[in-house]
Structures are given as C-alpha cells and as structure tokens.
Amino acid sequence: MRVSLFITCYNDTLFPETGKAVVRVLERLGHTVEFPSGQTCCGQMHWNTGYQAEALPLVARFVEQFRNAEAVVVPSSSCVAMMRDHYPKMAAELKDERLMAEVEALLPRVFEFSEFLTKRLGLEDVGAYYPHRVTYHASCHGLRNLELGDGPMRLLRAVRGIELVPLEGLEQCCGFGGTFAVKNADVSSAMLAEKTTAVLNTDAEACTACDNSCLMHIQGGLHRQRTGVKTVHLAEILAGDEVGR
Amino acid sequence: MASEVMASSAKAEILRRIRAANGRASSLDAGGVEAEWTSVEREYRRGTSREREAVLELLEDRLRDYDAHVVRVANTGVAATVAKILSGRGKKRMVVPEGVAAEWLPAGFEFVMDAGLSATELDGFDGVMTGSTLAIAETGTVVLQNVAGQGRRAVTLVPDYHLCVVRVQDVVETVPEAMARLQQTAGLTTTFFSGPSATADIEMTRIKGVHGPRFLDVVLVA
Amino acid sequence: MSGVLDPRTSPPFPIVAKTMLGDSQLRKNVRHATDVIQTKRARVVGEMPDWQALREAGRQIRSHTMENLDFYLEELERNCTRAGGVVHWARDAEEARQIVVALVKESGSDEVIKIKSMTTEEIHLNPALEAAGIHPYETDLAELIIQLGEDWPSHIVVPALHKNRQQIREIFQKKMNLPELGERPQDLADAARMFLREKFLRVKTGLSGANFLIAETGGVCIIESEGNGRMCLTLPETLITVAGIDKVLPRYQDLEVVLQLVPRSATGERMNPYNSIWTGVNAKDGPRNFHVVLMDNARTEILADEEARQTLNCVRCGACQNACPVYRQTGGHAYGSVYAGPIGAILTPQLQEMHHAQSLPYASSLCGACYEVCPVKINIPEVLIHLRNKVVEQKGVSAEALAMKMMGMVFMSERRFRAAQRMGRMAEVPLVRKDGQGVGWIGWLPGMLGGWTQVRDLQEMPKETFRDWWEKRGKDGK
C-alpha cells in the first residue's frame, strides 16, 4: 500500500525518531511511505486554546496535502482526534461545500499509527523485538476519542522479548492537555505526580504511549526526578528488531 | 396588582427570549411537538426479559441489597407472617391507612386507622403498615400512591418503621414497565422507595436511615 | 458565613486551585469520595446492557425539550394551575428572590425548611431570606454540615464531600451542643435526625428545588436519599419549589429514562432511596398551598448559543465531577461557584454572560472523561473549546494572542515552518544544560512557559528534524 505519513508539527520538530520508526515499521511490512513536504500542523493547539480563526485555514491545507492519499498514517492520537472530531464542523463553519465534501471523503482514510496496524491492516505481530520491561499509558484522545481499546496492547503483547507491566490508573489523564500544562501548571503538576508515581511503581525501564505529547510531559517529570526511566513512542518499540538493535 | 403586571410581563419576556433563541416566532402546535417527541429513539429495554420466578427473586435480592428484610408468603399466610415479624421487632402499636386489607391484620396488636393524624401523633407510633401499587425488581423499588391501603405520604414517612405488603402480580422487572403501569394515575402523589432511608454524605459510607423510616420489612404475597 | 460562592468575586481558578492543592486533608477526602462513587457507578452502569441506548434517549429527550421549551413551559403552567398550584415566572435571580421572600412572608412563617436545591444556591437565596428576617434550615445532611460549618458546597450531589467524619463531628459538637458525640457516621446521622425532626414537625413552610417538572401533568419529581425531602414536601402547609426553566420534561413517560440514568450516574445506586412525584395540591395529602417559581436567570442566553445550548441538557447528577481528574485534585471550591467540576466550567461562565469567569473554560485538560460518563451525552470538551474561543474574542490583543497569530502564520507556509524550527533550536541554546549522558535538557523557561519547568524538564530539540532526515534519505538513494 502507498501510505502517506502525516508526522505532525511537534513530532517533526521534537521527536523525529518516532517518524523514522513509523517509516521502518511500514517499510518492513512492505508498504511504500510518502511524505508530502508541504505539511505542517493539524491546528489542534490553536483550536483547543480558543484560536479558531488561526486553526480554520489549516483544514484546507491538510486536505490539499493529503487529498490523493490511499491512507494517511499519523503517529499521534490527539491530532487524529482533532481531525475526526472537528474538521467536519470547521469546514462547515467556513461555509465551503467543496471542502466539506473533501473532508468527508478523506477522513475515513486517516489513521492513528496503531489503529492503522490493527484495524486497517488487521495485524498484531509486526515482527518486533524489544527486550525491555515496559508499561503502557493510554492517552486520553486515543482512549476516548479514537476508541483504540486494547489495540496498542495487542501490538505490544506480540513484541518478542518485551516484558509488559500494567500501569495503575492507566486511563487517568497525565495532566498535559496542551496549554493546560502552562495555564494551570499547579493542577497539571499534581496530575503528573500521580502518573509518574504510577510509572515508577511498575519498575519499568520505559513508559510507552501512542502520543509523544503525553510522553513529553511524563518524561519531563521523570527526568526532573532523575529517575532514569525513559519514555518511548509505541512506534519506536514496534520498529525494534533483532537486526536493528 | 402591580406584582401581577410584573408577573405576566416576566412570563411574556421569558417566552419571547426562548422563541428568539430557538429562531421561532411562536411555539409549534401541539401536533408538531407531539410528532417530534414521538420520534425520540427509545432503543432501551422496555419489557421483561426474565422468567416470572426470576423476576421475583431479583426483587428480593435487590431489596435485601438495600438492607430491607423480605419474606415471601402465600395469600392466606399474610396475617400470621405480619404477627411474627411485628413480634420479632417488638412492635405493638401500628398506624395503617384507610382501606388496608383487613385479612392482613393479625390479632393481638393495635392497628390505628389514619384519619388525618398530626405529624407529631404519627411520630408516636411504633410503625406503619401499608400495601403498595407496584414494585420494580431490577432496582429494588416499591411504589406507593395516595389510594386505599397506601394512604397519604406522611403516614409512611414519619414513623420509624415500615412494613409493606407487595402482591406478586404488582411486580415488574424494569422501570419502563413500571412507568407504563403508572401512566393512568400520573396525577396521584407517588412515592418510590428503594430500601430504608439512607445517606452516604459522610465519607460515602452508606448509613441506614436519617429521616424516613430506618427499618423496612417487605412481605411479598403470592 | 465567610461569604457565598460567587463567580463575580471569586479569584481565577488557577489561584484558588493552588490553595486547594496545599490542603492535603481536603484532597484526601475528595479523592476518597470520588473514588467510592466512581467505583459504585461503574458497577451499576455495567449491569445495564442498554446503557448507551438510555444515554441516547436521554440526550434526545433533553434536546427536544429545549427546542420546544416555550410550549412545554406553558403546558406545565396550565396543568399545574389546574391541579391547584400557582406558577410564578422570574427573569433573573433578583426577581426570583423577591418572589420567594414575598411568598414565605405570605405563608405567615419566619422559618423555612429546605431540601437541597442548587438553584436556590445559585441565586444566593439564603442571605436574602435572612435579610428579610426569615430563618432557613437546610435539611439535607450534607447541606446541614455546610450550613452549620459556615462552609461552601463543593459538589452537586455530595456537597460536603470535602469534610471527613472528624471534621463533621467537630461542627456538630459545637453547633448542636453535643460534646459527647461520637464520630461513627451512624452517630452523626442520628444527631442530624434528632436536630432536624423537631423542625420538620414544627415549621409550616417548605422550600425545594426540582429534579424534573413534568409538562404533561404539571407535576414535580424530586430524587433524594434521606427522606428530608419527603419531610419538606409533605409536612408543611405551604411549599415553594424553585426551578430553572431547563428542568422541564415533556411527558410522565420520560421519567422512565431519567429515573434510570440519574441515580446510577449520581450516587452509583440502582435507584436512590426516595423519589417523590406530586401534582398541584391534594386536599388530604401534603401542603395546602403550592407554588412553583420558574426562573430564567441567563438560561435563555445559553439556549441562544447553538454550540453551547447542550449545557442546558444537564440533569445535575455530578458524574462529570467524580470522573474529572482536575476536580479530583482541587475539589469544588476552586471553581468559585456552586456548580463545580466540568459542568461548572461550562455553566458558570455562561450564567455570568462570560464575565468574571474567564479562567473556568481553561480549567480542563480536555481528557474527555466527563463526556464519557455524562448520562445525557453533553459533549463538555466541545463546549469548553467553544467558550475558550469566546474568551479569546473578548480579550482581544494580548501577548498570547500575538504569539498564536504568529504561529498560525508559520503553519501556513512550509518555508516559514522550517525557519521557525531552526530559530527554535537557536533560541533554546542558552537554556540547555547537558546531563551526565550528554543529553541536553531545559530546566527553566521564561514567562508564561515557566509553568512547565516548575516540576518538569524539557529535552533539547534534536539536531535534525524529521523532514530534514527524510530529504537526506531521499538524496542518499534510499
């Protein structure tokens, strides 16, 4: 299959390893990866903070970049949730009927990375090897908006060498919430403290998720406490193989 | 007079605001509203799905879950059972609403008919004994209405103990079945109770009884 | 009392939240209570195979009601009047307070017994009654704790959940003059029973809220647990019910939906101990005089906002509060209003015409737990975002708005986006410190972003963006 990668603005800038891992997994599975170079941001930060005027033009931009894609893969559940939950009404708000039709036609082809593997390709075992003790955090958007269910866990269970440990309060928000972490830093910190405590209680070497935004937040707390526990995107675990590392 | 003018203008103003908000000059006609209401999707369970005996067992189970004491008896055994329960609890002087079945009342106890007793007088009884309109198995609920044998609301509220007789033919499984049966008498004062009075306001600990009857016995009559 | 919860005077959410976060006893109490209710709720909701169908029916009934609110209110008034009740209309809080005070005076009583009503809290009715020489007695156990403790409610369903048994005992010992009182919940409930029973038997005027007003019959439905509601609704000579115009339900039959949704969502019970339904007055049962005050108080403004009107569908079960990770950290007082938690974060600003309550729409990480548990499917995150947009439009020019505008422009051009990525790497250089493994971390950020580095580090930006890597890889022939 010809797969178009929407890397998302923050993965592009801050977490290129995640993008590389997605490419490695998809190519290992025999797919062709494309990267439309005009892509930037889905508009989530603007939209969720209340800056709708700035977010609206990004809908057309996304459609323009990906309208011909066979499938769009996005290693971020919150960005996919942004598109699925809001793009149709954003296009309607712009009163642009063509855009509305294009959004409607494109969205069914847009997948979060783990969702693409489990739901679109029907896979669980992607031939990964990752000999480490790992715990999984269910990000809110993946859990509630995309309803990923146990998809990510099924992928992880099929990884060779991995030792999976359950995370207490798996479904509790880590407290990131985009600008929430800055505007309500104290509450966000209290939520984070619970999450890092839960992670440390697992004795895992790494905490994984389908969203680098949550992971950046959890990692920020874990590093400040000098815990030595790292965070790693699900794609990077699935990219691991016995040849590679 | 002035306050009446104010009142009518407040009503007119609120209705005007609602119509403006809904983008309508006036409300739909009754037929239009009815059609919209009918189109509400009701895909939830509205009938029974269990065998009759299972429904009765469910009711008993759910009532007990709420700390009620439940006994099932044959039609002819009500008075004897009532006598046994009251003796066991040490109750002697009970208030009963008008129209309660005479054959339910055993000898050897004082049953006083409510004829507009004051709240303070009601407070002086050992308990109250009534019949019931229906019971909902799934939620462990008994429904009382202001009819013969069940009486006015204060009678089943002020005394600290309630002995309630439920006939098996009045037991339904689900809430929608109950509401369908109650529809004909929707205008009557109606009380649903599920177990004795309770609160969880202190550390979410369920405590039996604050103001309503703290002790509840249910006699289920076949 | 140290004042009332008033969004007009309360400091912004993050400020009060910080104080609350420092109260470890409060946090422990809130955590315990919300954990218990959540667990119970999950169990009894799990028993219902048709829960999602019930939620959908609930949503549709409530939306349909709002679309025909004028029709149903008039129908309610007709039927209530026919049954011997008197209906009053109040445009705002002031008008509602005047009507209630006048009705209580007319009843000839200078005392009223109250069953918990969020609506009377919303309009600060108690201070108005006291100013008119009328003494209100709260009869809900939690409300009694609040009233005697000169405290504020912090939860819609369990208003005193921030107090534990020792704290409640202290209040009762002092205010009920019971120095020997024990601290078992049963002891405390018994003390409340004794304290209030005399008032139930004596006071001639009752004041209530309403869970639902039934247009078809003109009846009122109240859901409660303790029986204090039944006392207030049944024993007085005069009963005054104060309800928002949003409390209408079209038909009696619709109770079959809400009476399944509300108890399971609110307290995790299959059915709460008592539901009372009455219509007008009954010569031989209950009060001889019955009044309903229908209050707007900005509800029609919410109705006029296409995207926010679903707020009015709320049935006040409090499930969103128990599920909310923000509420669970701060408790209710941080929200500066009787409506706390996610529903408060959307309801309060709208009841205040978006004034005085700007920080509330941001008091959420948009995790969606509230929407997931809402029995009538109010999409609270969607409304929060909508209100944030209103706040931004109201605020106009600010440093944040300028930065957002600039970022917006950056995202509209690949060239500008790449330039911004490069600039970011340069700008962070003075802030980066290497750790033992040679990885760069930022431990301090300036200005608004400083909130992040209070307790978190930020890893330095990688030397190469994904797109740079992708292009190089293309050139290298892979």
PDB file of C-alpha atoms in Angstrom, chain B:
ATOM      1  CA  MET B   1     -51.995  44.417  41.039  1.00  0.00           C
ATOM      2  CA  ALA B   2     -48.536  45.793  40.274  1.00  0.00           C
ATOM      3  CA  SER B   3     -46.971  42.415  41.009  1.00  0.00           C
ATOM      4  CA  GLU B   4     -49.422  40.734  38.668  1.00  0.00           C
ATOM      5  CA  VAL B   5     -48.372  43.035  35.862  1.00  0.00           C
ATOM      6  CA  MET B   6     -44.757  42.239  36.659  1.00  0.00           C
ATOM      7  CA  ALA B   7     -45.509  38.528  36.700  1.00  0.00           C
ATOM      8  CA  SER B   8     -47.261  38.491  33.370  1.00  0.00           C
ATOM      9  CA  SER B   9     -44.552  40.578  31.761  1.00  0.00           C
ATOM     10  CA  ALA B  10     -41.880  38.240  33.161  1.00  0.00           C
ATOM     11  CA  LYS B  11     -43.640  35.282  31.587  1.00  0.00           C
ATOM     12  CA  ALA B  12     -44.042  37.073  28.267  1.00  0.00           C
ATOM     13  CA  GLU B  13     -40.417  38.134  28.327  1.00  0.00           C
ATOM     14  CA  ILE B  14     -39.089  34.648  29.081  1.00  0.00           C
ATOM     15  CA  LEU B  15     -41.241  33.063  26.369  1.00  0.00           C
ATOM     16  CA  ARG B  16     -40.110  35.751  23.926  1.00  0.00           C
ATOM     17  CA  ARG B  17     -36.459  35.058  24.769  1.00  0.00           C
ATOM     18  CA  ILE B  18     -36.975  31.316  24.264  1.00  0.00           C
ATOM     19  CA  ARG B  19     -38.617  31.806  20.889  1.00  0.00           C
ATOM     20  CA  ALA B  20     -35.871  34.173  19.779  1.00  0.00           C
ATOM     21  CA  ALA B  21     -33.233  31.658  20.895  1.00  0.00           C
ATOM     22  CA  ASN B  22     -34.986  28.865  19.018  1.00  0.00           C
ATOM     23  CA  GLY B  23     -35.467  31.049  15.960  1.00  0.00           C
ATOM     24  CA  ARG B  24     -39.245  30.716  16.035  1.00  0.00           C
ATOM     25  CA  ALA B  25     -41.875  33.440  16.278  1.00  0.00           C
ATOM     26  CA  SER B  26     -44.216  31.152  18.203  1.00  0.00           C
ATOM     27  CA  SER B  27     -44.153  27.629  19.537  1.00  0.00           C
ATOM     28  CA  LEU B  28     -45.007  24.685  17.326  1.00  0.00           C
ATOM     29  CA  ASP B  29     -48.608  23.486  17.537  1.00  0.00           C
ATOM     30  CA  ALA B  30     -49.365  20.537  19.780  1.00  0.00           C
ATOM     31  CA  GLY B  31     -49.377  18.154  16.830  1.00  0.00           C
ATOM     32  CA  GLY B  32     -45.934  19.281  15.693  1.00  0.00           C
ATOM     33  CA  VAL B  33     -44.436  18.905  19.156  1.00  0.00           C
ATOM     34  CA  GLU B  34     -46.109  15.519  19.574  1.00  0.00           C
ATOM     35  CA  ALA B  35     -44.609  14.308  16.294  1.00  0.00           C
ATOM     36  CA  GLU B  36     -41.138  15.412  17.373  1.00  0.00           C
ATOM     37  CA  TRP B  37     -41.499  13.793  20.782  1.00  0.00           C
ATOM     38  CA  THR B  38     -42.666  10.532  19.207  1.00  0.00           C
ATOM     39  CA  SER B  39     -39.571  10.461  17.028  1.00  0.00           C
ATOM     40  CA  VAL B  40     -37.241  10.241  20.047  1.00  0.00           C
ATOM     41  CA  GLU B  41     -35.360   6.958  19.688  1.00  0.00           C
ATOM     42  CA  ARG B  42     -36.116   4.587  22.555  1.00  0.00           C
ATOM     43  CA  GLU B  43     -33.908   1.605  21.900  1.00  0.00           C
ATOM     44  CA  TYR B  44     -33.605   0.714  25.574  1.00  0.00           C
ATOM     45  CA  ARG B  45     -35.298  -2.283  27.185  1.00  0.00           C
ATOM     46  CA  ARG B  46     -38.958  -1.637  27.784  1.00  0.00           C
ATOM     47  CA  GLY B  47     -40.227  -5.098  28.610  1.00  0.00           C
ATOM     48  CA  THR B  48     -39.350  -8.059  30.724  1.00  0.00           C
ATOM     49  CA  SER B  49     -36.627 -10.481  29.735  1.00  0.00           C
ATOM     50  CA  ARG B  50     -36.713 -12.904  32.661  1.00  0.00           C
ATOM     51  CA  GLU B  51     -38.927 -15.759  33.728  1.00  0.00           C
ATOM     52  CA  ARG B  52     -41.554 -14.754  36.289  1.00  0.00           C
ATOM     53  CA  GLU B  53     -39.901 -16.532  39.204  1.00  0.00           C
ATOM     54  CA  ALA B  54     -36.542 -14.983  38.301  1.00  0.00           C
ATOM     55  CA  VAL B  55     -38.115 -11.527  38.413  1.00  0.00           C
ATOM     56  CA  LEU B  56     -39.441 -12.154  41.921  1.00  0.00           C
ATOM     57  CA  GLU B  57     -36.093 -13.485  43.073  1.00  0.00           C
ATOM     58  CA  LEU B  58     -34.402 -10.456  41.588  1.00  0.00           C
ATOM     59  CA  LEU B  59     -36.719  -8.162  43.547  1.00  0.00           C
ATOM     60  CA  GLU B  60     -35.991  -9.997  46.783  1.00  0.00           C
ATOM     61  CA  ASP B  61     -32.300  -9.898  46.090  1.00  0.00           C
ATOM     62  CA  ARG B  62     -32.243  -6.184  45.283  1.00  0.00           C
ATOM     63  CA  LEU B  63     -34.402  -5.265  48.282  1.00  0.00           C
ATOM     64  CA  ARG B  64     -32.048  -7.164  50.570  1.00  0.00           C
ATOM     65  CA  ASP B  65     -29.121  -5.445  48.924  1.00  0.00           C
ATOM     66  CA  TYR B  66     -30.632  -2.213  50.271  1.00  0.00           C
ATOM     67  CA  ASP B  67     -30.958  -3.608  53.799  1.00  0.00           C
ATOM     68  CA  ALA B  68     -34.664  -4.412  53.625  1.00  0.00           C
ATOM     69  CA  HIS B  69     -35.942  -7.608  55.208  1.00  0.00           C
ATOM     70  CA  VAL B  70     -38.040  -9.646  52.745  1.00  0.00           C
ATOM     71  CA  VAL B  71     -40.388 -12.615  53.270  1.00  0.00           C
ATOM     72  CA  ARG B  72     -42.474 -14.372  50.667  1.00  0.00           C
ATOM     73  CA  VAL B  73     -45.789 -15.884  51.787  1.00  0.00           C
ATOM     74  CA  ALA B  74     -48.925 -17.435  50.333  1.00  0.00           C
ATOM     75  CA  ASN B  75     -52.048 -15.308  50.108  1.00  0.00           C
ATOM     76  CA  THR B  76     -53.542 -16.917  53.183  1.00  0.00           C
ATOM     77  CA  GLY B  77     -50.491 -16.510  55.347  1.00  0.00           C
ATOM     78  CA  VAL B  78     -50.146 -12.733  55.442  1.00  0.00           C
ATOM     79  CA  ALA B  79     -51.640 -12.070  58.883  1.00  0.00           C
ATOM     80  CA  ALA B  80     -49.612 -14.833  60.534  1.00  0.00           C
ATOM     81  CA  THR B  81     -46.410 -13.558  58.905  1.00  0.00           C
ATOM     82  CA  VAL B  82     -47.160  -9.992  59.919  1.00  0.00           C
ATOM     83  CA  ALA B  83     -47.709 -11.155  63.501  1.00  0.00           C
ATOM     84  CA  LYS B  84     -44.410 -12.984  63.506  1.00  0.00           C
ATOM     85  CA  ILE B  85     -42.496 -10.009  62.074  1.00  0.00           C
ATOM     86  CA  LEU B  86     -44.050  -7.476  64.442  1.00  0.00           C
ATOM     87  CA  SER B  87     -43.454  -9.662  67.479  1.00  0.00           C
ATOM     88  CA  GLY B  88     -39.898 -10.219  66.399  1.00  0.00           C
ATOM     89  CA  ARG B  89     -39.313  -6.491  66.196  1.00  0.00           C
ATOM     90  CA  GLY B  90     -41.246  -5.750  69.366  1.00  0.00           C
ATOM     91  CA  LYS B  91     -43.799  -3.546  67.600  1.00  0.00           C
ATOM     92  CA  LYS B  92     -47.236  -3.235  69.184  1.00  0.00           C
ATOM     93  CA  ARG B  93     -48.939  -0.044  68.084  1.00  0.00           C
ATOM     94  CA  MET B  94     -49.076   0.442  64.330  1.00  0.00           C
ATOM     95  CA  VAL B  95     -50.753   3.069  62.185  1.00  0.00           C
ATOM     96  CA  VAL B  96     -52.487   1.892  58.996  1.00  0.00           C
ATOM     97  CA  PRO B  97     -54.062   3.877  56.156  1.00  0.00           C
ATOM     98  CA  GLU B  98     -57.723   3.583  55.341  1.00  0.00           C
ATOM     99  CA  GLY B  99     -58.551   0.653  53.099  1.00  0.00           C
ATOM    100  CA  VAL B 100     -55.761  -1.664  54.148  1.00  0.00           C
ATOM    101  CA  ALA B 101     -56.952  -5.285  53.745  1.00  0.00           C
ATOM    102  CA  ALA B 102     -58.486  -6.430  56.997  1.00  0.00           C
ATOM    103  CA  GLU B 103     -57.329 -10.027  56.492  1.00  0.00           C
ATOM    104  CA  TRP B 104     -53.685  -8.854  56.599  1.00  0.00           C
ATOM    105  CA  LEU B 105     -54.011  -7.573  60.158  1.00  0.00           C
ATOM    106  CA  PRO B 106     -53.340 -10.139  62.895  1.00  0.00           C
ATOM    107  CA  ALA B 107     -54.997 -10.049  66.292  1.00  0.00           C
ATOM    108  CA  GLY B 108     -53.008  -9.092  69.331  1.00  0.00           C
ATOM    109  CA  PHE B 109     -51.682  -5.816  68.010  1.00  0.00           C
ATOM    110  CA  GLU B 110     -53.102  -2.331  67.966  1.00  0.00           C
ATOM    111  CA  PHE B 111     -53.767  -1.056  64.441  1.00  0.00           C
ATOM    112  CA  VAL B 112     -54.894   2.578  64.377  1.00  0.00           C
ATOM    113  CA  MET B 113     -56.543   3.886  61.213  1.00  0.00           C
ATOM    114  CA  ASP B 114     -55.083   7.157  59.963  1.00  0.00           C
ATOM    115  CA  ALA B 115     -57.785   9.804  59.872  1.00  0.00           C
ATOM    116  CA  GLY B 116     -55.690  12.886  59.419  1.00  0.00           C
ATOM    117  CA  LEU B 117     -53.351  12.319  62.353  1.00  0.00           C
ATOM    118  CA  SER B 118     -50.887  15.127  63.005  1.00  0.00           C
ATOM    119  CA  ALA B 119     -47.210  14.630  62.276  1.00  0.00           C
ATOM    120  CA  THR B 120     -46.482  14.604  65.986  1.00  0.00           C
ATOM    121  CA  GLU B 121     -49.121  11.903  66.530  1.00  0.00           C
ATOM    122  CA  LEU B 122     -47.642   9.850  63.672  1.00  0.00           C
ATOM    123  CA  ASP B 123     -44.255  10.213  65.323  1.00  0.00           C
ATOM    124  CA  GLY B 124     -45.637   8.391  68.349  1.00  0.00           C
ATOM    125  CA  PHE B 125     -46.374   5.072  66.595  1.00  0.00           C
ATOM    126  CA  ASP B 126     -44.122   2.020  66.567  1.00  0.00           C
ATOM    127  CA  GLY B 127     -44.500   1.852  62.814  1.00  0.00           C
ATOM    128  CA  VAL B 128     -46.748   1.881  59.778  1.00  0.00           C
ATOM    129  CA  MET B 129     -48.132  -0.955  57.695  1.00  0.00           C
ATOM    130  CA  THR B 130     -49.373  -0.478  54.117  1.00  0.00           C
ATOM    131  CA  GLY B 131     -49.975  -2.168  50.803  1.00  0.00           C
ATOM    132  CA  SER B 132     -48.307  -0.939  47.595  1.00  0.00           C
ATOM    133  CA  THR B 133     -49.045  -0.065  43.959  1.00  0.00           C
ATOM    134  CA  LEU B 134     -46.185  -1.931  42.363  1.00  0.00           C
ATOM    135  CA  ALA B 135     -42.567  -2.961  42.720  1.00  0.00           C
ATOM    136  CA  ILE B 136     -39.629  -2.825  40.307  1.00  0.00           C
ATOM    137  CA  ALA B 137     -37.357  -5.846  40.540  1.00  0.00           C
ATOM    138  CA  GLU B 138     -34.332  -4.511  38.718  1.00  0.00           C
ATOM    139  CA  THR B 139     -33.940  -1.547  41.045  1.00  0.00           C
ATOM    140  CA  GLY B 140     -35.411  -2.983  44.257  1.00  0.00           C
ATOM    141  CA  THR B 141     -38.052  -0.282  44.342  1.00  0.00           C
ATOM    142  CA  VAL B 142     -41.577  -0.218  45.817  1.00  0.00           C
ATOM    143  CA  VAL B 143     -44.083   2.401  44.630  1.00  0.00           C
ATOM    144  CA  LEU B 144     -46.798   3.897  46.841  1.00  0.00           C
ATOM    145  CA  GLN B 145     -49.645   6.136  45.748  1.00  0.00           C
ATOM    146  CA  ASN B 146     -52.334   8.022  47.567  1.00  0.00           C
ATOM    147  CA  VAL B 147     -55.012   5.325  47.255  1.00  0.00           C
ATOM    148  CA  ALA B 148     -56.837   3.000  49.630  1.00  0.00           C
ATOM    149  CA  GLY B 149     -54.446   0.807  51.563  1.00  0.00           C
ATOM    150  CA  GLN B 150     -51.462   3.082  50.951  1.00  0.00           C
ATOM    151  CA  GLY B 151     -52.671   6.438  52.179  1.00  0.00           C
ATOM    152  CA  ARG B 152     -51.154   9.863  52.315  1.00  0.00           C
ATOM    153  CA  ARG B 153     -47.419  10.379  52.179  1.00  0.00           C
ATOM    154  CA  ALA B 154     -46.875  11.495  55.775  1.00  0.00           C
ATOM    155  CA  VAL B 155     -48.120   8.173  57.124  1.00  0.00           C
ATOM    156  CA  THR B 156     -45.323   6.173  55.507  1.00  0.00           C
ATOM    157  CA  LEU B 157     -42.752   8.851  56.265  1.00  0.00           C
ATOM    158  CA  VAL B 158     -42.891   9.914  59.891  1.00  0.00           C
ATOM    159  CA  PRO B 159     -42.933   6.518  61.707  1.00  0.00           C
ATOM    160  CA  ASP B 160     -39.523   4.932  62.007  1.00  0.00           C
ATOM    161  CA  TYR B 161     -40.591   1.509  60.789  1.00  0.00           C
ATOM    162  CA  HIS B 162     -42.482   0.459  57.651  1.00  0.00           C
ATOM    163  CA  LEU B 163     -43.986  -2.940  56.951  1.00  0.00           C
ATOM    164  CA  CYS B 164     -45.049  -3.034  53.315  1.00  0.00           C
ATOM    165  CA  VAL B 165     -47.084  -5.724  51.576  1.00  0.00           C
ATOM    166  CA  VAL B 166     -46.362  -6.270  47.878  1.00  0.00           C
ATOM    167  CA  ARG B 167     -48.502  -8.589  45.749  1.00  0.00           C
ATOM    168  CA  VAL B 168     -46.567 -10.650  43.196  1.00  0.00           C
ATOM    169  CA  GLN B 169     -48.891  -9.570  40.391  1.00  0.00           C
ATOM    170  CA  ASP B 170     -47.731  -5.993  41.025  1.00  0.00           C
ATOM    171  CA  VAL B 171     -44.062  -6.818  40.477  1.00  0.00           C
ATOM    172  CA  VAL B 172     -42.474  -5.717  37.193  1.00  0.00           C
ATOM    173  CA  GLU B 173     -38.909  -6.188  36.078  1.00  0.00           C
ATOM    174  CA  THR B 174     -37.914  -2.798  34.699  1.00  0.00           C
ATOM    175  CA  VAL B 175     -38.512   0.903  35.235  1.00  0.00           C
ATOM    176  CA  PRO B 176     -40.242   1.429  31.835  1.00  0.00           C
ATOM    177  CA  GLU B 177     -42.790  -1.292  32.657  1.00  0.00           C
ATOM    178  CA  ALA B 178     -43.489   0.473  35.938  1.00  0.00           C
ATOM    179  CA  MET B 179     -43.973   3.872  34.320  1.00  0.00           C
ATOM    180  CA  ALA B 180     -46.338   2.367  31.764  1.00  0.00           C
ATOM    181  CA  ARG B 181     -48.493   0.975  34.588  1.00  0.00           C
ATOM    182  CA  LEU B 182     -48.390   4.265  36.487  1.00  0.00           C
ATOM    183  CA  GLN B 183     -49.312   6.390  33.457  1.00  0.00           C
ATOM    184  CA  GLN B 184     -53.061   6.114  34.153  1.00  0.00           C
ATOM    185  CA  THR B 185     -52.643   7.518  37.648  1.00  0.00           C
ATOM    186  CA  ALA B 186     -49.882  10.012  36.867  1.00  0.00           C
ATOM    187  CA  GLY B 187     -51.676  12.778  38.726  1.00  0.00           C
ATOM    188  CA  LEU B 188     -51.656  10.989  42.113  1.00  0.00           C
ATOM    189  CA  THR B 189     -48.992  11.759  44.668  1.00  0.00           C
ATOM    190  CA  THR B 190     -46.492   8.981  44.185  1.00  0.00           C
ATOM    191  CA  THR B 191     -43.502   7.850  46.215  1.00  0.00           C
ATOM    192  CA  PHE B 192     -40.813   5.435  45.072  1.00  0.00           C
ATOM    193  CA  PHE B 193     -38.752   3.938  47.842  1.00  0.00           C
ATOM    194  CA  SER B 194     -35.761   1.669  47.457  1.00  0.00           C
ATOM    195  CA  GLY B 195     -34.818   0.278  50.812  1.00  0.00           C
ATOM    196  CA  PRO B 196     -34.971   2.256  54.030  1.00  0.00           C
ATOM    197  CA  SER B 197     -33.925   5.895  54.211  1.00  0.00           C
ATOM    198  CA  ALA B 198     -30.173   6.199  53.683  1.00  0.00           C
ATOM    199  CA  THR B 199     -27.368   8.645  53.205  1.00  0.00           C
ATOM    200  CA  ALA B 200     -23.799   8.470  52.029  1.00  0.00           C
ATOM    201  CA  ASP B 201     -22.949  12.060  52.823  1.00  0.00           C
ATOM    202  CA  ILE B 202     -20.322  11.153  55.400  1.00  0.00           C
ATOM    203  CA  GLU B 203     -17.262   9.719  53.683  1.00  0.00           C
ATOM    204  CA  MET B 204     -19.526   7.925  51.225  1.00  0.00           C
ATOM    205  CA  THR B 205     -20.405   5.360  53.865  1.00  0.00           C
ATOM    206  CA  ARG B 206     -23.982   4.202  53.363  1.00  0.00           C
ATOM    207  CA  ILE B 207     -25.808   4.788  56.634  1.00  0.00           C
ATOM    208  CA  LYS B 208     -29.250   3.368  57.116  1.00  0.00           C
ATOM    209  CA  GLY B 209     -31.836   5.924  57.994  1.00  0.00           C
ATOM    210  CA  VAL B 210     -31.764   9.614  58.513  1.00  0.00           C
ATOM    211  CA  HIS B 211     -35.298  10.962  58.332  1.00  0.00           C
ATOM    212  CA  GLY B 212     -37.546   8.458  56.623  1.00  0.00           C
ATOM    213  CA  PRO B 213     -38.253   5.024  58.159  1.00  0.00           C
ATOM    214  CA  ARG B 214     -34.992   3.419  59.133  1.00  0.00           C
ATOM    215  CA  PHE B 215     -36.358  -0.090  59.164  1.00  0.00           C
ATOM    216  CA  LEU B 216     -38.202  -1.758  56.323  1.00  0.00           C
ATOM    217  CA  ASP B 217     -39.850  -5.169  56.048  1.00  0.00           C
ATOM    218  CA  VAL B 218     -41.426  -6.309  52.796  1.00  0.00           C
ATOM    219  CA  VAL B 219     -43.969  -9.129  52.683  1.00  0.00           C
ATOM    220  CA  LEU B 220     -44.241 -10.492  49.157  1.00  0.00           C
ATOM    221  CA  VAL B 221     -47.626 -12.154  48.706  1.00  0.00           C
ATOM    222  CA  ALA B 222     -48.077 -14.902  46.130  1.00  0.00           C
TER     223      ALA B 222
END
